[in-house]
Amino acid sequence: MGHFVIERMRNVDWDKTVATFSVVVLDEHQKPLVTIHDCKLVDGAKGFFVSAPSKKLDKPFTGKDGKEKTWMDLAFIHQDHREELNDLASKMYNPVPTETKKTLVAADEDVPF
């Protein structure tokens, strides 16, 4: 059973970011629970991955890894679901955009909304 729906994917050309989109998080009954806007599909060294929306910090801080952090994610994608979301977004991405994009659901059955 799927956990996500991807909506409004739009191709962009921002360095390694190739698309932006919204993620609808579904509850156990496949009904919308939360929508996260401004997610990004990034073409990284190991393939595509989803990046959560983030903001530039007014005051950078030093993270647990000892590196200075100047950006902070506004949403956290738990590791248990990250691969599912990465696969879903990668399948939906089309480098040659068409006029209309379908919504892709991370489930075999239709989601009634």
Coordinates of N, CA and C in Angstrom, one line a residue:
M1 N 0.8 -1.2 0.0 CA 0.0 0.0 0.0 C 0.9 1.2 0.0
G2 N 0.5 2.2 -0.8 CA 1.4 3.4 -0.9 C 1.2 4.4 0.2
H3 N 2.1 5.3 0.3 CA 2.1 6.3 1.3 C 2.0 7.7 0.8
F4 N 2.3 7.8 -0.5 CA 2.4 9.2 -1.1 C 1.7 9.3 -2.4
V5 N 1.4 10.5 -2.8 CA 0.9 10.9 -4.1 C 1.8 12.1 -4.5
I6 N 2.3 12.1 -5.7 CA 3.1 13.3 -6.2 C 2.2 14.1 -7.1
E7 N 2.1 15.4 -6.9 CA 1.3 16.3 -7.7 C 2.1 17.5 -8.2
R8 N 1.7 18.0 -9.3 CA 2.2 19.2 -9.9 C 3.7 19.2 -10.2
M9 N 4.2 18.1 -10.7 CA 5.7 18.0 -11.0 C 6.0 19.0 -12.2
R10 N 7.0 19.8 -12.0 CA 7.4 20.8 -13.0 C 8.9 20.7 -13.3
N11 N 9.3 20.6 -14.5 CA 10.7 20.5 -14.8 C 11.3 21.9 -14.6
V12 N 12.5 21.9 -14.0 CA 13.3 23.1 -13.9 C 14.8 22.8 -14.3
D13 N 15.6 23.8 -14.4 CA 17.0 23.6 -14.7 C 17.8 24.5 -13.7
W14 N 17.9 24.0 -12.5 CA 18.6 24.7 -11.4 C 19.8 23.9 -11.0
D15 N 20.9 24.0 -11.6 CA 22.1 23.2 -11.2 C 21.8 21.7 -11.3
K16 N 21.7 21.0 -10.2 CA 21.4 19.6 -10.2 C 19.9 19.3 -10.0
T17 N 19.1 20.3 -9.6 CA 17.7 20.1 -9.5 C 17.0 20.1 -10.8
V18 N 16.3 19.0 -11.1 CA 15.6 18.8 -12.4 C 14.1 19.0 -12.4
A19 N 13.5 19.0 -11.2 CA 12.0 19.1 -11.1 C 11.6 19.5 -9.7
T20 N 10.5 20.2 -9.6 CA 9.9 20.5 -8.3 C 8.5 19.9 -8.3
F21 N 7.9 19.7 -7.1 CA 6.6 19.0 -7.0 C 6.1 19.1 -5.6
S22 N 4.9 18.7 -5.4 CA 4.3 18.6 -4.1 C 4.1 17.1 -3.8
V23 N 4.2 16.7 -2.5 CA 4.0 15.4 -2.0 C 2.8 15.4 -1.1
V24 N 1.8 14.6 -1.4 CA 0.7 14.4 -0.5 C 0.9 13.1 0.3
V25 N 0.9 13.2 1.6 CA 1.1 12.1 2.5 C -0.3 11.5 2.8
L26 N -0.4 10.2 2.6 CA -1.7 9.5 2.8 C -1.8 8.8 4.2
D27 N -3.0 8.7 4.7 CA -3.2 8.0 6.0 C -3.4 6.5 5.6
E28 N -3.7 5.7 6.6 CA -3.8 4.3 6.5 C -5.0 3.9 5.6
H29 N -6.0 4.9 5.4 CA -7.1 4.7 4.5 C -6.9 5.3 3.1
Q30 N -5.7 5.7 2.8 CA -5.3 6.3 1.5 C -6.0 7.6 1.3
K31 N -6.3 8.3 2.4 CA -6.8 9.7 2.3 C -5.7 10.7 2.6
P32 N -5.8 11.9 2.0 CA -4.8 12.9 2.2 C -4.7 13.3 3.6
L33 N -3.5 13.3 4.1 CA -3.2 13.7 5.5 C -2.5 15.1 5.6
V34 N -1.4 15.2 4.8 CA -0.6 16.4 4.7 C 0.0 16.6 3.3
T35 N 0.1 17.8 2.9 CA 0.8 18.1 1.6 C 2.0 18.9 1.9
I36 N 3.1 18.5 1.3 CA 4.4 19.2 1.4 C 4.7 19.8 0.0
H37 N 4.7 21.1 -0.1 CA 5.0 21.8 -1.3 C 6.5 22.1 -1.4
D38 N 7.0 22.4 -2.6 CA 8.4 22.8 -2.9 C 9.4 21.7 -2.7
C39 N 9.0 20.4 -2.9 CA 10.0 19.3 -2.9 C 10.8 19.4 -4.2
K40 N 12.0 18.9 -4.2 CA 12.8 18.9 -5.4 C 13.3 17.5 -5.8
L41 N 13.4 17.2 -7.1 CA 14.1 16.0 -7.6 C 15.4 16.4 -8.0
V42 N 16.5 15.8 -7.4 CA 17.9 16.2 -7.6 C 18.5 15.0 -8.4
D43 N 19.3 15.4 -9.4 CA 20.1 14.4 -10.1 C 21.5 14.3 -9.5
G44 N 21.7 13.4 -8.5 CA 22.9 13.3 -7.8 C 23.9 12.3 -8.4
A45 N 25.0 12.2 -7.8 CA 26.1 11.3 -8.3 C 25.6 9.8 -8.3
K46 N 24.7 9.4 -7.4 CA 24.2 8.0 -7.4 C 22.8 7.9 -7.9
G47 N 22.3 8.9 -8.7 CA 21.0 8.9 -9.3 C 20.1 9.9 -8.7
F48 N 18.8 9.8 -9.0 CA 17.8 10.8 -8.5 C 17.5 10.6 -7.1
F49 N 17.2 11.7 -6.3 CA 16.8 11.6 -5.0 C 15.9 12.8 -4.7
V50 N 15.0 12.7 -3.7 CA 14.1 13.7 -3.4 C 14.7 14.6 -2.3
S51 N 14.6 15.9 -2.4 CA 15.1 16.8 -1.4 C 13.9 17.5 -0.8
A52 N 13.8 17.6 0.5 CA 12.7 18.3 1.1 C 12.8 19.8 1.0
P53 N 11.7 20.5 1.1 CA 11.9 22.0 1.1 C 12.8 22.5 2.2
S54 N 13.5 23.6 2.0 CA 14.5 24.0 3.0 C 14.5 25.6 3.0
K55 N 15.1 26.1 4.0 CA 15.3 27.6 4.0 C 16.7 27.9 4.5
K56 N 17.1 29.1 4.1 CA 18.5 29.6 4.5 C 18.4 30.1 5.9
L57 N 19.3 29.7 6.7 CA 19.3 30.2 8.1 C 19.8 31.6 8.3
D58 N 19.3 32.4 9.2 CA 19.8 33.7 9.5 C 21.1 33.5 10.2
K59 N 21.2 32.5 11.1 CA 22.4 32.3 11.9 C 22.8 30.8 11.7
P60 N 23.9 30.6 10.9 CA 24.4 29.2 10.7 C 24.8 28.6 12.1
F61 N 24.8 27.3 12.1 CA 25.2 26.6 13.3 C 26.1 25.4 12.9
T62 N 26.8 24.8 13.9 CA 27.6 23.7 13.7 C 26.8 22.4 14.0
G63 N 26.7 21.5 13.0 CA 26.0 20.3 13.2 C 26.8 19.2 14.0
K64 N 26.2 18.1 14.3 CA 26.8 17.0 15.0 C 28.0 16.5 14.3
D65 N 28.0 16.6 13.0 CA 29.2 16.2 12.1 C 30.3 17.2 12.1
G66 N 30.2 18.3 12.8 CA 31.2 19.3 12.9 C 31.2 20.3 11.7
K67 N 30.3 20.1 10.8 CA 30.2 21.0 9.6 C 29.2 22.2 9.9
E68 N 29.5 23.3 9.3 CA 28.6 24.5 9.5 C 27.4 24.2 8.6
K69 N 26.2 24.5 9.2 CA 24.9 24.3 8.5 C 24.4 25.7 8.2
T70 N 24.1 26.0 6.9 CA 23.5 27.2 6.5 C 22.1 27.1 6.0
W71 N 21.7 25.9 5.8 CA 20.3 25.6 5.3 C 19.7 24.6 6.2
M72 N 18.3 24.6 6.4 CA 17.6 23.7 7.2 C 16.4 23.1 6.5
D73 N 16.2 21.8 6.5 CA 15.0 21.2 5.9 C 13.8 21.6 6.7
L74 N 12.7 21.9 6.0 CA 11.4 22.3 6.6 C 10.5 21.1 6.9
A75 N 10.9 20.0 6.2 CA 10.2 18.7 6.4 C 11.2 17.6 6.5
F76 N 10.9 16.5 7.2 CA 11.9 15.4 7.3 C 11.2 14.2 6.7
I77 N 11.9 13.6 5.7 CA 11.4 12.3 5.1 C 12.1 11.2 5.8
H78 N 11.3 10.4 6.6 CA 11.9 9.3 7.4 C 12.5 8.3 6.4
Q79 N 13.7 7.7 6.9 CA 14.4 6.8 6.1 C 13.6 5.6 5.7
D80 N 12.6 5.2 6.5 CA 11.7 4.0 6.1 C 10.9 4.3 4.9
H81 N 10.7 5.5 4.5 CA 9.9 5.9 3.3 C 10.7 6.6 2.2
R82 N 11.9 6.9 2.5 CA 12.7 7.7 1.5 C 12.8 7.0 0.2
E83 N 13.1 5.7 0.2 CA 13.3 5.0 -1.1 C 12.1 4.9 -1.9
E84 N 10.9 4.7 -1.2 CA 9.6 4.7 -1.9 C 9.4 6.0 -2.6
L85 N 9.6 7.1 -1.9 CA 9.4 8.4 -2.5 C 10.4 8.7 -3.6
N86 N 11.6 8.4 -3.4 CA 12.6 8.5 -4.5 C 12.2 7.8 -5.7
D87 N 11.8 6.5 -5.6 CA 11.4 5.7 -6.7 C 10.2 6.3 -7.4
L88 N 9.2 6.8 -6.7 CA 8.0 7.3 -7.2 C 8.3 8.6 -8.0
A89 N 9.1 9.5 -7.5 CA 9.4 10.8 -8.1 C 10.3 10.5 -9.4
S90 N 11.2 9.5 -9.3 CA 12.0 9.2 -10.5 C 11.2 8.6 -11.6
K91 N 10.2 7.8 -11.3 CA 9.3 7.2 -12.3 C 8.5 8.3 -13.0
M92 N 8.1 9.3 -12.2 CA 7.2 10.3 -12.7 C 8.0 11.4 -13.6
Y93 N 9.2 11.6 -13.3 CA 10.0 12.6 -14.0 C 10.2 12.2 -15.5
N94 N 9.9 13.2 -16.3 CA 10.1 13.1 -17.7 C 11.0 14.2 -18.2
P95 N 12.2 14.0 -18.7 CA 13.1 15.1 -19.0 C 12.6 15.9 -20.2
V96 N 11.7 15.3 -21.0 CA 11.0 16.0 -22.1 C 9.6 16.3 -21.7
P97 N 9.3 17.4 -21.1 CA 8.0 17.7 -20.5 C 6.9 17.7 -21.6
T98 N 5.7 17.2 -21.1 CA 4.5 17.3 -21.9 C 3.7 18.4 -21.3
E99 N 2.6 18.7 -22.0 CA 1.7 19.8 -21.6 C 1.0 19.5 -20.2
T100 N 0.6 18.2 -20.1 CA 0.0 17.8 -18.8 C 0.7 16.7 -18.2
K101 N 0.8 16.7 -16.9 CA 1.4 15.7 -16.1 C 0.3 15.0 -15.3
K102 N 0.3 13.7 -15.3 CA -0.6 12.9 -14.5 C 0.0 12.9 -13.0
T103 N -1.0 12.7 -12.1 CA -0.6 12.5 -10.7 C -0.2 11.0 -10.6
L104 N 0.9 10.7 -10.0 CA 1.4 9.4 -9.8 C 1.2 9.0 -8.3
V105 N 0.6 7.8 -8.1 CA 0.3 7.3 -6.8 C 1.2 6.2 -6.5
A106 N 1.6 6.2 -5.2 CA 2.5 5.1 -4.8 C 1.7 3.9 -4.3
A107 N 0.8 3.4 -5.2 CA -0.1 2.3 -4.8 C -0.6 1.7 -6.1
D108 N -1.1 0.4 -6.0 CA -1.6 -0.2 -7.2 C -3.1 0.2 -7.4
E109 N -3.8 0.6 -6.4 CA -5.2 0.9 -6.5 C -5.3 2.5 -6.6
D110 N -6.5 2.9 -7.1 CA -6.7 4.3 -7.3 C -7.0 4.9 -5.9
V111 N -6.6 6.2 -5.7 CA -6.9 6.9 -4.4 C -8.1 7.8 -4.7
P112 N -9.2 7.6 -3.9 CA -10.4 8.3 -4.2 C -10.4 9.7 -3.6
F113 N -9.8 10.7 -4.3 CA -9.9 12.1 -3.9 C -9.6 13.0 -5.1

